[in-house]
């Protein structure tokens, strides 16, 4: 059984993951109308992944005797000055999600809910990957600068971008 405190914290994370999916979806739409097909496809895929993260939490809450809640979502930003600004916002959001996951881990330890703590370790590892990916993308964007040829290649190559982190040890 989940304590009410853990259930509330997990339901808050469900909302954050759902909002993350919406943020990526909005970014995909923006990129697509700007002719950045590769970036759009990358963002659509990330949106699906964030929804999967949300569903994993929903199932966990329900399986542990809680009741997963689905909340109304805050509308994401749909306009960006540049693809660089969009990826900077993405990085900032991933840092926010990491902080939220870390707080959830902290609450699970305070409550001595070791099953939830164990479950959350996957999210901790996932956030290490997400932040590393966002950092790598920003590094590449900074290398490109204002070079349109570089943007063309980046848009093409982002679909195959992979980042190996200490948490994955090259397993994905």
Coordinates of N, CA and C in Angstrom, one line a residue:
X1 N 0.8 -1.2 0.0 CA 0.0 0.0 0.0 C 0.9 1.3 0.0
X2 N 0.4 2.2 -0.7 CA 1.1 3.5 -0.8 C 0.5 4.4 0.3
X3 N 1.4 5.1 1.0 CA 0.9 6.1 1.9 C 0.2 7.3 1.1
X4 N -0.6 8.0 1.7 CA -1.3 9.2 1.0 C -0.2 10.1 0.6
X5 N 0.8 10.4 1.4 CA 1.9 11.3 1.0 C 2.6 10.8 -0.3
X6 N 2.9 9.5 -0.3 CA 3.6 9.0 -1.5 C 2.7 9.0 -2.7
X7 N 1.4 8.7 -2.5 CA 0.4 8.7 -3.6 C 0.3 10.1 -4.2
X8 N 0.2 11.1 -3.3 CA 0.1 12.5 -3.8 C 1.3 12.8 -4.6
X9 N 2.5 12.5 -4.1 CA 3.8 12.8 -4.8 C 3.9 12.1 -6.1
X10 N 3.5 10.9 -6.2 CA 3.5 10.1 -7.4 C 2.5 10.7 -8.4
X11 N 1.3 11.1 -7.9 CA 0.3 11.7 -8.8 C 0.8 13.1 -9.4
X12 N 1.6 13.8 -8.6 CA 2.2 15.0 -9.0 C 3.2 14.7 -10.2
X13 N 3.9 13.7 -10.0 CA 4.9 13.3 -11.0 C 4.2 12.8 -12.3
X14 N 3.0 12.2 -12.2 CA 2.2 11.8 -13.3 C 1.9 13.0 -14.1
X15 N 1.5 14.1 -13.4 CA 1.1 15.3 -14.1 C 2.4 15.9 -14.8
X16 N 3.5 15.9 -14.1 CA 4.7 16.4 -14.7 C 5.1 15.7 -16.0
X17 N 5.0 14.3 -16.0 CA 5.3 13.5 -17.1 C 4.4 13.8 -18.3
X18 N 3.1 14.0 -18.0 CA 2.1 14.3 -19.0 C 2.4 15.7 -19.6
X19 N 2.8 16.7 -18.7 CA 3.1 18.0 -19.3 C 4.4 17.9 -20.1
X20 N 5.3 17.0 -19.7 CA 6.5 16.9 -20.5 C 6.2 16.4 -21.9
X21 N 5.3 15.4 -22.0 CA 4.9 14.9 -23.3 C 4.2 16.0 -24.1
X22 N 3.4 16.9 -23.5 CA 2.8 18.0 -24.2 C 3.9 19.0 -24.7
X23 N 4.9 19.2 -23.8 CA 5.9 20.2 -24.2 C 6.7 19.7 -25.4
X24 N 7.0 18.4 -25.4 CA 7.7 17.9 -26.6 C 6.8 17.9 -27.8
X25 N 5.6 17.6 -27.6 CA 4.6 17.7 -28.8 C 4.5 19.1 -29.4
X26 N 4.4 20.1 -28.5 CA 4.4 21.5 -29.0 C 5.7 21.8 -29.7
X27 N 6.8 21.4 -29.2 CA 8.1 21.6 -29.9 C 8.1 20.9 -31.2
X28 N 7.6 19.7 -31.3 CA 7.5 19.0 -32.6 C 6.7 19.8 -33.6
X29 N 5.6 20.3 -33.2 CA 4.7 21.1 -34.1 C 5.5 22.3 -34.6
X30 N 6.1 23.0 -33.7 CA 6.9 24.2 -34.1 C 7.9 23.9 -35.1
X31 N 8.7 22.8 -34.8 CA 9.8 22.4 -35.7 C 9.3 22.0 -37.0
X32 N 8.1 21.3 -37.0 CA 7.6 20.8 -38.3 C 7.2 22.0 -39.2
X33 N 6.5 23.0 -38.6 CA 6.1 24.1 -39.5 C 7.2 25.0 -39.9
X34 N 8.4 24.8 -39.3 CA 9.6 25.6 -39.7 C 10.4 24.8 -40.7
X35 N 9.9 23.6 -41.1 CA 10.6 22.8 -42.1 C 11.8 22.0 -41.5
X36 N 11.8 21.8 -40.2 CA 12.8 21.1 -39.5 C 12.3 19.7 -39.2
X37 N 12.2 18.9 -40.3 CA 11.6 17.5 -40.2 C 12.3 16.6 -39.2
X38 N 13.6 16.6 -39.2 CA 14.3 15.7 -38.3 C 14.1 16.1 -36.9
X39 N 14.2 17.4 -36.6 CA 13.9 17.8 -35.2 C 12.5 17.5 -34.8
X40 N 11.5 17.7 -35.7 CA 10.1 17.4 -35.4 C 10.0 15.9 -35.1
X41 N 10.6 15.0 -35.9 CA 10.5 13.6 -35.7 C 11.1 13.2 -34.3
X42 N 12.2 13.8 -34.0 CA 12.9 13.6 -32.7 C 12.0 14.0 -31.6
X43 N 11.3 15.1 -31.7 CA 10.4 15.6 -30.7 C 9.1 14.8 -30.5
X44 N 8.6 14.3 -31.7 CA 7.4 13.4 -31.6 C 7.8 12.1 -30.8
X45 N 9.0 11.6 -31.1 CA 9.4 10.4 -30.4 C 9.6 10.7 -28.9
X46 N 10.2 11.8 -28.6 CA 10.4 12.1 -27.2 C 9.0 12.3 -26.5
X47 N 8.0 12.9 -27.2 CA 6.7 13.1 -26.6 C 6.1 11.7 -26.3
X48 N 6.2 10.8 -27.2 CA 5.7 9.4 -26.9 C 6.4 8.8 -25.7
X49 N 7.7 9.0 -25.7 CA 8.5 8.4 -24.6 C 8.0 9.0 -23.2
X50 N 7.8 10.3 -23.2 CA 7.3 10.9 -21.9 C 5.9 10.4 -21.5
X51 N 5.1 10.2 -22.5 CA 3.8 9.6 -22.2 C 4.0 8.2 -21.6
X52 N 4.9 7.4 -22.2 CA 5.2 6.1 -21.6 C 5.6 6.2 -20.2
X53 N 6.4 7.2 -19.9 CA 6.9 7.4 -18.5 C 5.7 7.7 -17.6
X54 N 4.8 8.5 -18.1 CA 3.6 8.8 -17.3 C 2.7 7.5 -17.1
X55 N 2.6 6.7 -18.1 CA 1.8 5.5 -18.0 C 2.4 4.5 -17.0
X56 N 3.7 4.4 -17.0 CA 4.4 3.5 -16.1 C 4.1 3.9 -14.6
X57 N 4.1 5.2 -14.4 CA 3.7 5.7 -13.1 C 2.2 5.5 -12.7
X58 N 1.4 5.7 -13.7 CA -0.1 5.4 -13.5 C -0.3 4.0 -13.0
X59 N 0.3 3.0 -13.8 CA 0.2 1.6 -13.5 C 0.7 1.3 -12.1
X60 N 1.9 1.9 -11.8 CA 2.5 1.6 -10.5 C 1.6 2.1 -9.3
X61 N 1.1 3.3 -9.5 CA 0.2 3.8 -8.4 C -1.0 2.9 -8.2
X62 N -1.6 2.5 -9.3 CA -2.8 1.7 -9.2 C -2.5 0.3 -8.7
X63 N -1.4 -0.3 -9.1 CA -1.0 -1.6 -8.7 C -0.6 -1.7 -7.2
X64 N -0.2 -0.5 -6.7 CA 0.2 -0.5 -5.2 C -1.0 -0.1 -4.3
X65 N -2.2 -0.1 -4.9 CA -3.4 0.2 -4.0 C -3.7 1.7 -4.0
X66 N -3.1 2.5 -4.8 CA -3.4 3.9 -4.8 C -4.4 4.2 -6.0
X67 N -4.7 5.4 -6.2 CA -5.5 5.8 -7.3 C -4.8 6.9 -8.1
X68 N -4.4 6.5 -9.3 CA -3.7 7.5 -10.2 C -4.7 8.5 -10.6
X69 N -4.3 9.8 -10.6 CA -5.1 10.9 -10.9 C -4.6 11.5 -12.2
X70 N -5.6 11.9 -13.1 CA -5.2 12.6 -14.3 C -5.8 14.0 -14.2
X71 N -4.8 14.9 -14.2 CA -5.2 16.3 -14.0 C -5.2 17.1 -15.3
X72 N -5.9 18.2 -15.3 CA -5.8 19.2 -16.4 C -4.4 19.7 -16.5
X73 N -3.9 19.9 -17.7 CA -2.5 20.3 -18.0 C -2.4 21.7 -18.3
X74 N -1.3 22.3 -17.9 CA -0.9 23.7 -18.3 C -0.5 23.6 -19.8
X75 N -1.0 24.6 -20.6 CA -0.7 24.6 -22.0 C 0.8 25.0 -22.1
X76 N 1.5 24.2 -23.0 CA 2.9 24.5 -23.2 C 3.1 25.7 -24.1
X77 N 4.3 26.2 -24.1 CA 4.7 27.3 -25.0 C 4.7 26.6 -26.4
X78 N 4.2 27.3 -27.3 CA 4.1 26.8 -28.7 C 4.9 27.6 -29.7
X79 N 5.5 28.7 -29.3 CA 6.3 29.6 -30.1 C 7.7 29.7 -29.6
X80 N 8.7 29.7 -30.4 CA 10.1 29.9 -30.0 C 10.8 30.8 -31.0
X81 N 11.7 31.6 -30.5 CA 12.5 32.5 -31.4 C 13.4 31.8 -32.3
X82 N 13.9 30.6 -31.9 CA 14.9 29.9 -32.7 C 14.9 28.4 -32.2
X83 N 15.5 27.6 -32.9 CA 15.6 26.2 -32.5 C 16.5 26.1 -31.3
X84 N 17.5 27.0 -31.2 CA 18.4 27.0 -30.1 C 17.6 27.4 -28.8
X85 N 16.8 28.4 -28.9 CA 15.9 28.7 -27.7 C 15.1 27.5 -27.3
X86 N 14.5 26.8 -28.3 CA 13.6 25.7 -28.0 C 14.4 24.6 -27.2
X87 N 15.6 24.3 -27.7 CA 16.4 23.3 -27.0 C 16.9 23.7 -25.6
X88 N 17.1 25.0 -25.5 CA 17.5 25.5 -24.1 C 16.3 25.3 -23.2
X89 N 15.1 25.6 -23.6 CA 13.9 25.4 -22.8 C 13.8 23.9 -22.5
X90 N 14.1 23.1 -23.5 CA 14.0 21.7 -23.3 C 15.0 21.2 -22.2
X91 N 16.2 21.7 -22.2 CA 17.2 21.4 -21.2 C 16.7 21.8 -19.8
X92 N 16.2 23.1 -19.7 CA 15.8 23.6 -18.4 C 14.6 22.7 -17.9
X93 N 13.7 22.3 -18.8 CA 12.6 21.4 -18.4 C 13.1 20.1 -17.8
X94 N 14.1 19.5 -18.5 CA 14.6 18.2 -18.1 C 15.3 18.3 -16.7
X95 N 16.0 19.5 -16.4 CA 16.6 19.7 -15.1 C 15.4 19.8 -14.1
X96 N 14.4 20.5 -14.4 CA 13.2 20.5 -13.5 C 12.6 19.1 -13.2
X97 N 12.5 18.3 -14.2 CA 12.0 16.9 -14.1 C 12.9 16.1 -13.2
X98 N 14.2 16.3 -13.4 CA 15.2 15.6 -12.5 C 15.1 16.0 -11.1
X99 N 14.9 17.3 -10.8 CA 14.7 17.8 -9.5 C 13.5 17.2 -8.8
X100 N 12.4 17.1 -9.6 CA 11.2 16.5 -9.1 C 11.3 15.0 -8.8
X101 N 12.0 14.3 -9.7 CA 12.3 12.9 -9.4 C 13.1 12.7 -8.2
X102 N 14.1 13.5 -8.0 CA 15.0 13.5 -6.8 C 14.2 13.7 -5.6
X103 N 13.3 14.7 -5.6 CA 12.4 15.0 -4.4 C 11.5 13.8 -4.1
X104 N 11.0 13.1 -5.2 CA 10.2 12.0 -5.0 C 11.0 10.8 -4.4
X105 N 12.2 10.6 -4.8 CA 13.1 9.6 -4.2 C 13.3 9.9 -2.7
X106 N 13.5 11.2 -2.4 CA 13.7 11.7 -1.0 C 12.5 11.3 -0.2
X107 N 11.3 11.6 -0.7 CA 10.1 11.4 0.0 C 9.9 9.9 0.3
X108 N 10.2 9.1 -0.7 CA 10.1 7.6 -0.6 C 11.0 7.1 0.5
X109 N 12.2 7.6 0.6 CA 13.1 7.2 1.7 C 12.6 7.7 3.1
X110 N 12.1 8.9 3.1 CA 11.6 9.4 4.4 C 10.4 8.5 4.9
X111 N 9.6 8.1 3.9 CA 8.4 7.2 4.3 C 8.8 5.8 4.5
X112 N 10.1 5.5 4.2 CA 10.6 4.1 4.3 C 9.8 3.2 3.3
X113 N 9.4 3.7 2.2 CA 8.8 3.0 1.1 C 9.8 2.5 0.1
X114 N 10.4 1.4 0.4 CA 11.5 0.9 -0.4 C 11.1 0.3 -1.7
X115 N 9.9 -0.1 -1.8 CA 9.4 -0.6 -3.1 C 9.3 0.6 -4.1
X116 N 8.8 1.7 -3.6 CA 8.7 2.9 -4.5 C 10.1 3.4 -4.8
X117 N 10.9 3.4 -3.8 CA 12.3 3.9 -4.0 C 13.0 3.1 -5.1
X118 N 12.8 1.7 -5.0 CA 13.4 0.9 -6.0 C 12.8 1.2 -7.4
X119 N 11.5 1.3 -7.5 CA 10.8 1.6 -8.7 C 11.4 2.9 -9.3
X120 N 11.6 3.9 -8.5 CA 12.0 5.2 -9.0 C 13.5 5.3 -9.5
X121 N 14.3 4.2 -9.2 CA 15.6 4.2 -9.7 C 15.7 4.2 -11.2
X122 N 14.7 3.6 -11.9 CA 14.7 3.7 -13.3 C 14.6 5.1 -13.8
X123 N 13.7 5.9 -13.1 CA 13.5 7.3 -13.5 C 14.8 8.1 -13.2
X124 N 15.5 7.8 -12.2 CA 16.7 8.5 -11.9 C 17.7 8.3 -13.0
X125 N 17.9 7.1 -13.5 CA 18.8 6.8 -14.6 C 18.3 7.4 -15.9
X126 N 17.0 7.4 -16.1 CA 16.4 8.0 -17.3 C 16.7 9.5 -17.4
X127 N 16.6 10.1 -16.2 CA 16.8 11.6 -16.2 C 18.3 11.9 -16.4
X128 N 19.2 11.1 -16.0 CA 20.6 11.3 -16.3 C 20.8 11.3 -17.8
X129 N 20.2 10.3 -18.5 CA 20.2 10.2 -20.0 C 19.6 11.4 -20.6
X130 N 18.4 11.8 -20.1 CA 17.7 13.0 -20.7 C 18.5 14.3 -20.6
X131 N 19.1 14.5 -19.5 CA 19.9 15.7 -19.3 C 21.1 15.7 -20.2
X132 N 21.8 14.5 -20.2 CA 23.0 14.4 -21.1 C 22.6 14.6 -22.5
X133 N 21.5 14.1 -23.0 CA 21.1 14.3 -24.4 C 20.8 15.7 -24.7
X134 N 20.1 16.4 -23.8 CA 19.9 17.8 -24.0 C 21.1 18.7 -24.0
X135 N 22.1 18.3 -23.1 CA 23.4 19.0 -23.1 C 24.2 18.8 -24.4
X136 N 24.2 17.6 -24.8 CA 24.9 17.2 -26.1 C 24.3 18.0 -27.2
X137 N 22.9 18.1 -27.3 CA 22.3 18.8 -28.4 C 22.7 20.3 -28.3
X138 N 22.6 20.9 -27.1 CA 23.0 22.3 -27.0 C 24.5 22.5 -27.4
X139 N 25.3 21.6 -27.0 CA 26.7 21.7 -27.4 C 26.8 21.7 -29.0
X140 N 26.1 20.8 -29.6 CA 26.1 20.8 -31.1 C 25.6 22.1 -31.7
X141 N 24.5 22.6 -31.1 CA 23.9 23.8 -31.6 C 24.9 25.0 -31.5
X142 N 25.6 25.0 -30.4 CA 26.6 26.1 -30.2 C 27.7 26.0 -31.2
X143 N 28.1 24.7 -31.5 CA 29.1 24.6 -32.6 C 28.6 25.1 -33.9
X144 N 27.3 24.8 -34.2 CA 26.8 25.2 -35.5 C 26.7 26.7 -35.6
X145 N 26.3 27.4 -34.5 CA 26.2 28.9 -34.6 C 25.1 29.2 -35.6
X146 N 25.4 30.2 -36.5 CA 24.4 30.6 -37.5 C 24.6 30.0 -38.8
X147 N 25.3 28.9 -38.9 CA 25.6 28.2 -40.2 C 24.4 27.4 -40.6
X148 N 23.8 27.8 -41.7 CA 22.6 27.2 -42.3 C 22.9 25.7 -42.7
X149 N 24.1 25.5 -43.3 CA 24.5 24.2 -43.7 C 24.6 23.3 -42.4
X150 N 25.1 23.8 -41.4 CA 25.2 23.1 -40.1 C 23.8 22.7 -39.6
X151 N 22.9 23.7 -39.7 CA 21.5 23.4 -39.2 C 20.9 22.3 -40.1
X152 N 21.1 22.3 -41.4 CA 20.6 21.3 -42.3 C 21.1 19.9 -41.8
X153 N 22.4 19.8 -41.6 CA 23.0 18.5 -41.2 C 22.5 18.1 -39.8
X154 N 22.4 19.1 -38.9 CA 21.9 18.8 -37.5 C 20.5 18.2 -37.6
X155 N 19.6 18.9 -38.4 CA 18.3 18.5 -38.6 C 18.2 17.0 -39.1
X156 N 19.1 16.7 -40.0 CA 19.1 15.3 -40.6 C 19.7 14.3 -39.5
X157 N 20.7 14.7 -38.8 CA 21.4 13.8 -37.9 C 20.8 13.6 -36.5
X158 N 19.9 14.5 -36.1 CA 19.4 14.4 -34.7 C 18.5 13.1 -34.5
X159 N 18.0 12.6 -35.6 CA 17.2 11.4 -35.5 C 18.0 10.2 -35.1
X160 N 19.3 10.2 -35.3 CA 20.1 9.1 -35.0 C 21.1 9.4 -33.8
X161 N 20.8 10.5 -33.1 CA 21.7 10.9 -32.0 C 21.5 10.0 -30.8
X162 N 22.6 9.5 -30.3 CA 22.6 8.7 -29.1 C 23.7 9.3 -28.2
X163 N 23.4 9.1 -26.9 CA 24.3 9.6 -25.9 C 24.5 8.4 -24.9
X164 N 25.7 8.0 -24.7 CA 26.0 7.0 -23.7 C 26.4 7.7 -22.4
X165 N 25.8 7.3 -21.3 CA 26.0 7.8 -20.0 C 26.5 6.7 -19.0
X166 N 27.0 7.2 -17.9 CA 27.5 6.2 -16.9 C 26.3 5.3 -16.5
X167 N 25.1 5.8 -16.5 CA 23.9 5.1 -16.0 C 23.5 4.0 -17.0
X168 N 23.8 4.2 -18.3 CA 23.4 3.3 -19.3 C 24.6 2.4 -19.7
X169 N 25.8 2.9 -19.6 CA 27.0 2.1 -19.9 C 26.9 1.6 -21.3
X170 N 26.3 2.4 -22.2 CA 26.3 2.0 -23.6 C 25.2 1.0 -23.9
X171 N 24.3 0.7 -23.0 CA 23.3 -0.4 -23.2 C 22.2 0.0 -24.2
X172 N 22.0 1.3 -24.5 CA 20.9 1.7 -25.4 C 21.4 2.2 -26.7

